[in-house]
Amino acid sequence: MADGSKVSEKEVTASDNWTWTFENLPKYKDGKLINYTIQEETVPGYTPSYSGYNVTNSYTPGKVVIPVTKSWQDNNDQDGLRPQSVTVKLLADGKDTGKTLILSEGNSRPCHTLKIADRLSFKTKRRL
């Protein structure tokens, strides 16, 4: 209500098709029109936005930053076996995401950064 008092509350669920109607509410209090509003209790991980009596909950998946640095332990390529570049493939839960980085001598430092979803692992492939 306009004076900050609570009129009613309802837990809305999927079985309600996420909708509810408050009914039989007084239109006036002490001769003044009541301005009804709604406020949703916090839903962890979601940000609410309001348009009239409609609530939209937005979820943004978490992100991680993964620094990728290539280094060699080959006595400064003493045998001339070092490839010109290596491709780093990004895996998510062991599955290829299709995202790659090509690292070469000119771009291996400072490290490259991938900003992607949680739970990732890497494998590398040599290019000669």
Phi, psi and omega in degrees: 000168183299331181274006177091357180281152181273131179268310186198159173217155182210132172275118182258137183229176177300326180294340174270005187059030178057028179231156177199151177235126172274128185238161175058040177270144178295144180273330183232152171225125182053037177081002180248142178297132179275131177261099180278140174225169176236154174213126181271143173293154183300132174252110185307131178088354183241151176246122181274150168225149186240139172224100186064239179256019178255134179245130174244126177259126180250138179237130176244117181301148177295152179235153173235155175249126182242108177285135181241119179231134178253128175227158183238141173239076184221029179052050178058044178058045185302330181258005177067028182263350185295130178288163178293329180204164171230148177254128177258120179262139178267126178247145174238117184052040177082359181250140181297130178268349184086357179266135180221160169233136174256119181253135177222177183304322182285341183231017183276346177217139358293171188295154173272156181233134173251132175249109187213179182291167183296166174058075183235156173218166184236154163220151182245155179230133181276141173241129179259000000 
